[in-house]
């Protein structure tokens, strides 16, 4: 193999310095941060999905006739598992977050139903699953929030001069993010706290008879 001439080596060295100075290395670092953040989001969603079969089976043991709610959770989980999400594709990410939102809603309805079964709420297996689900929902919220910030940082960086020139040269494009309309879901996990039962509604009092006038 023929050795590179001193002039070519010099040109390559200058080119490398220019790339580094224009943000090429930083683009790589930020791109890897986005990938790591997305992996953590998927990891936490998968953690929740793994809890659901045991949760459904435990609830079914006490509330088998709540079939519609149990079916909704199972079907929503199955739908999530069928999505092959690509975080770099806006339509794919939208489909993914919609399916995850439907699963969150189904889980919330399931948790409301369990309020009607004191024996279920005292079951140790259910209590353990409840604690794990609470922790997982919080982790999902944190992971999504960090991912949003990481993508925003990456997108802002590659749009700024002179990094935008390097990004165009090497084909780096803006990445899609979780949509604005989902911000409330991102900030507030589904309620899974059974510590405070709903206050009973006040029982209406029968009307009192009017006093009769004295004769």
Tab-separated table of C-alpha atoms in Angstrom:
chain	number	residue	atom	x	y	z
A	1	UNK	CA	0.000	0.000	0.000
A	2	UNK	CA	1.427	3.358	-1.071
A	3	UNK	CA	2.079	5.790	1.779
A	4	UNK	CA	0.269	9.103	1.821
A	5	UNK	CA	2.306	12.094	0.718
A	6	UNK	CA	3.136	14.763	3.304
A	7	UNK	CA	0.788	17.158	1.498
A	8	UNK	CA	-2.155	14.769	1.733
A	9	UNK	CA	-1.436	14.118	5.379
A	10	UNK	CA	-1.400	17.851	6.002
A	11	UNK	CA	-4.687	18.340	4.159
A	12	UNK	CA	-6.303	15.485	6.051
A	13	UNK	CA	-5.086	16.898	9.342
A	14	UNK	CA	-6.448	20.330	8.488
A	15	UNK	CA	-9.762	18.795	7.443
A	16	UNK	CA	-9.987	16.901	10.748
A	17	UNK	CA	-9.268	20.074	12.711
A	18	UNK	CA	-11.920	21.966	10.756
A	19	UNK	CA	-14.493	19.245	11.382
A	20	UNK	CA	-13.757	19.236	15.088
A	21	UNK	CA	-13.909	23.016	15.293
A	22	UNK	CA	-17.222	23.136	13.437
A	23	UNK	CA	-18.910	20.727	15.824
A	24	UNK	CA	-18.610	17.337	14.108
A	25	UNK	CA	-17.489	15.576	17.294
A	26	UNK	CA	-20.183	17.287	19.332
A	27	UNK	CA	-22.823	16.152	16.848
A	28	UNK	CA	-21.659	12.574	17.349
A	29	UNK	CA	-21.807	12.922	21.124
A	30	UNK	CA	-25.260	14.471	21.105
A	31	UNK	CA	-26.532	11.874	18.642
A	32	UNK	CA	-25.327	9.098	20.947
A	33	UNK	CA	-26.997	10.832	23.907
A	34	UNK	CA	-30.306	10.825	22.039
A	35	UNK	CA	-29.929	7.114	21.271
A	36	UNK	CA	-29.134	6.345	24.913
A	37	UNK	CA	-32.117	8.399	26.074
A	38	UNK	CA	-34.438	6.575	23.707
A	39	UNK	CA	-33.148	3.204	24.896
A	40	UNK	CA	-34.013	4.195	28.449
A	41	UNK	CA	-37.539	5.233	27.402
A	42	UNK	CA	-38.074	1.853	25.737
A	43	UNK	CA	-36.592	0.065	28.738
A	44	UNK	CA	-39.067	1.655	31.148
A	45	UNK	CA	-42.044	1.050	28.869
A	46	UNK	CA	-41.000	-2.589	28.570
A	47	UNK	CA	-40.727	-2.800	32.350
A	48	UNK	CA	-44.359	-1.681	32.592
A	49	UNK	CA	-45.469	-4.134	29.896
A	50	UNK	CA	-43.809	-6.991	31.799
A	51	UNK	CA	-45.817	-6.156	34.933
A	52	UNK	CA	-49.208	-6.171	33.225
A	53	UNK	CA	-49.848	-9.941	32.802
A	54	UNK	CA	-49.340	-10.614	36.524
A	55	UNK	CA	-51.398	-7.537	37.404
A	56	UNK	CA	-54.304	-8.644	35.205
A	57	UNK	CA	-54.219	-12.197	36.557
A	58	UNK	CA	-54.198	-10.960	40.159
A	59	UNK	CA	-57.152	-8.654	39.584
A	60	UNK	CA	-58.997	-11.390	37.698
A	61	UNK	CA	-58.788	-13.614	40.773
A	62	UNK	CA	-60.931	-11.135	42.722
A	63	UNK	CA	-62.888	-9.365	39.989
A	64	UNK	CA	-63.342	-11.837	37.162
A	65	UNK	CA	-66.619	-10.248	36.080
A	66	UNK	CA	-64.839	-6.964	35.257
A	67	UNK	CA	-64.096	-8.593	31.933
A	68	UNK	CA	-64.279	-5.492	29.743
A	69	UNK	CA	-61.682	-3.588	31.738
A	70	UNK	CA	-59.369	-6.601	31.870
A	71	UNK	CA	-59.767	-7.134	28.131
A	72	UNK	CA	-59.019	-3.475	27.398
A	73	UNK	CA	-55.725	-3.645	29.288
A	74	UNK	CA	-54.696	-6.903	27.631
A	75	UNK	CA	-55.542	-5.655	24.142
A	76	UNK	CA	-53.800	-2.308	24.702
A	77	UNK	CA	-50.653	-4.129	25.839
A	78	UNK	CA	-50.784	-6.387	22.775
A	79	UNK	CA	-51.128	-3.364	20.480
A	80	UNK	CA	-48.053	-1.761	22.007
A	81	UNK	CA	-46.074	-4.957	21.469
A	82	UNK	CA	-46.977	-5.045	17.767
A	83	UNK	CA	-45.476	-1.621	17.006
A	84	UNK	CA	-41.964	-1.614	15.561
A	85	UNK	CA	-41.149	1.964	16.477
A	86	UNK	CA	-38.480	4.049	14.752
A	87	UNK	CA	-37.723	7.093	16.894
A	88	UNK	CA	-36.225	8.913	13.875
A	89	UNK	CA	-39.539	8.730	12.000
A	90	UNK	CA	-42.201	11.198	13.168
A	91	UNK	CA	-45.164	9.055	12.074
A	92	UNK	CA	-43.763	5.970	13.788
A	93	UNK	CA	-43.097	7.887	17.005
A	94	UNK	CA	-46.623	9.319	16.932
A	95	UNK	CA	-48.117	5.842	16.514
A	96	UNK	CA	-45.988	4.557	19.382
A	97	UNK	CA	-46.941	7.291	21.832
A	98	UNK	CA	-50.609	6.971	20.910
A	99	UNK	CA	-50.537	3.251	21.688
A	100	UNK	CA	-48.705	3.893	24.966
A	101	UNK	CA	-51.281	6.545	25.869
A	102	UNK	CA	-54.109	4.081	25.248
A	103	UNK	CA	-52.379	1.568	27.504
A	104	UNK	CA	-51.975	4.201	30.225
A	105	UNK	CA	-55.694	5.012	30.010
A	106	UNK	CA	-56.653	1.328	30.205
A	107	UNK	CA	-54.443	0.859	33.262
A	108	UNK	CA	-56.004	3.892	34.930
A	109	UNK	CA	-59.501	2.447	34.401
A	110	UNK	CA	-58.342	-0.864	35.836
A	111	UNK	CA	-57.017	0.866	38.944
A	112	UNK	CA	-60.319	2.664	39.462
A	113	UNK	CA	-62.169	-0.660	39.308
A	114	UNK	CA	-59.940	-2.205	41.977
A	115	UNK	CA	-61.182	0.380	44.481
A	116	UNK	CA	-64.380	-1.668	44.739
A	117	UNK	CA	-62.585	-4.800	46.029
A	118	UNK	CA	-61.131	-4.397	49.554
A	119	UNK	CA	-59.842	-7.990	49.600
A	120	UNK	CA	-57.888	-7.359	46.404
A	121	UNK	CA	-56.377	-4.177	47.818
A	122	UNK	CA	-55.167	-6.184	50.834
A	123	UNK	CA	-53.609	-8.947	48.715
A	124	UNK	CA	-49.814	-8.960	49.121
A	125	UNK	CA	-49.180	-9.874	45.491
A	126	UNK	CA	-51.334	-6.982	44.353
A	127	UNK	CA	-49.652	-4.585	46.769
A	128	UNK	CA	-46.258	-5.609	45.414
A	129	UNK	CA	-47.383	-5.103	41.829
A	130	UNK	CA	-48.908	-1.760	42.764
A	131	UNK	CA	-45.596	-0.569	44.197
A	132	UNK	CA	-43.685	-1.716	41.137
A	133	UNK	CA	-46.179	-0.057	38.805
A	134	UNK	CA	-46.014	3.212	40.717
A	135	UNK	CA	-42.221	3.192	40.467
A	136	UNK	CA	-42.310	2.309	36.781
A	137	UNK	CA	-44.752	5.085	35.902
A	138	UNK	CA	-42.453	7.554	37.645
A	139	UNK	CA	-39.441	6.191	35.757
A	140	UNK	CA	-41.317	6.519	32.464
A	141	UNK	CA	-42.089	10.157	33.265
A	142	UNK	CA	-38.439	10.879	34.075
A	143	UNK	CA	-37.093	8.996	31.042
A	144	UNK	CA	-39.461	10.752	28.660
A	145	UNK	CA	-38.667	14.150	30.135
A	146	UNK	CA	-34.936	13.578	29.748
A	147	UNK	CA	-35.390	12.322	26.202
A	148	UNK	CA	-37.366	15.431	25.250
A	149	UNK	CA	-34.589	17.658	26.577
A	150	UNK	CA	-31.882	15.621	24.838
A	151	UNK	CA	-33.646	15.791	21.466
A	152	UNK	CA	-34.255	19.512	21.861
A	153	UNK	CA	-30.562	20.047	22.624
A	154	UNK	CA	-29.519	17.983	19.589
A	155	UNK	CA	-31.952	19.715	17.221
A	156	UNK	CA	-30.945	23.166	18.416
A	157	UNK	CA	-27.263	22.341	18.022
A	158	UNK	CA	-27.400	21.052	14.433
A	159	UNK	CA	-29.520	24.045	13.380
A	160	UNK	CA	-26.961	26.535	14.693
A	161	UNK	CA	-24.140	27.949	12.568
A	162	UNK	CA	-21.616	26.574	11.685
A	163	UNK	CA	-22.753	23.122	12.884
A	164	UNK	CA	-25.630	23.230	10.389
A	165	UNK	CA	-23.110	23.111	7.527
A	166	UNK	CA	-21.468	20.002	8.946
A	167	UNK	CA	-24.873	18.432	9.609
A	168	UNK	CA	-25.925	19.005	5.999
A	169	UNK	CA	-22.600	17.690	4.710
A	170	UNK	CA	-22.972	14.389	6.585
A	171	UNK	CA	-26.743	14.032	6.366
A	172	UNK	CA	-27.673	14.710	10.009
A	173	UNK	CA	-31.275	15.882	10.299
A	174	UNK	CA	-33.565	17.060	13.073
A	175	UNK	CA	-35.126	14.292	15.140
A	176	UNK	CA	-38.863	14.073	15.921
A	177	UNK	CA	-39.917	14.432	19.525
A	178	UNK	CA	-42.930	13.632	21.684
A	179	UNK	CA	-45.728	15.923	20.586
A	180	UNK	CA	-46.824	18.986	22.529
A	181	UNK	CA	-50.336	17.678	23.119
A	182	UNK	CA	-48.846	14.860	25.200
A	183	UNK	CA	-47.039	17.187	27.618
A	184	UNK	CA	-49.673	16.656	30.331
A	185	UNK	CA	-49.293	12.879	30.073
A	186	UNK	CA	-45.528	13.286	30.257
A	187	UNK	CA	-45.736	15.404	33.393
A	188	UNK	CA	-48.437	13.362	35.167
A	189	UNK	CA	-48.311	9.576	35.441
A	190	UNK	CA	-51.565	7.574	35.733
A	191	UNK	CA	-52.884	7.495	39.302
A	192	UNK	CA	-52.163	4.178	40.995
A	193	UNK	CA	-52.406	5.225	44.654
A	194	UNK	CA	-54.870	3.217	46.736
A	195	UNK	CA	-54.038	4.838	50.048
A	196	UNK	CA	-56.866	7.372	49.978
A	197	UNK	CA	-60.253	5.857	49.082
A	198	UNK	CA	-62.763	8.093	47.434
A	199	UNK	CA	-64.926	9.959	49.890
A	200	UNK	CA	-68.513	8.617	49.960
A	201	UNK	CA	-71.132	10.946	48.597
A	202	UNK	CA	-73.394	12.584	51.148
A	203	UNK	CA	-76.670	10.754	51.706
A	204	UNK	CA	-79.624	13.083	51.082
A	205	UNK	CA	-81.780	13.648	54.142
A	206	UNK	CA	-85.554	13.203	53.854
A	207	UNK	CA	-87.514	16.443	54.055
A	208	UNK	CA	-88.708	17.376	57.522
A	209	UNK	CA	-92.496	17.907	57.996
A	210	UNK	CA	-93.541	21.499	58.465
A	211	UNK	CA	-94.688	22.365	62.018
A	212	UNK	CA	-98.470	22.405	62.396
A	213	UNK	CA	-100.037	25.665	63.625
A	214	UNK	CA	-101.357	25.561	67.161
A	215	UNK	CA	-105.219	25.451	67.588
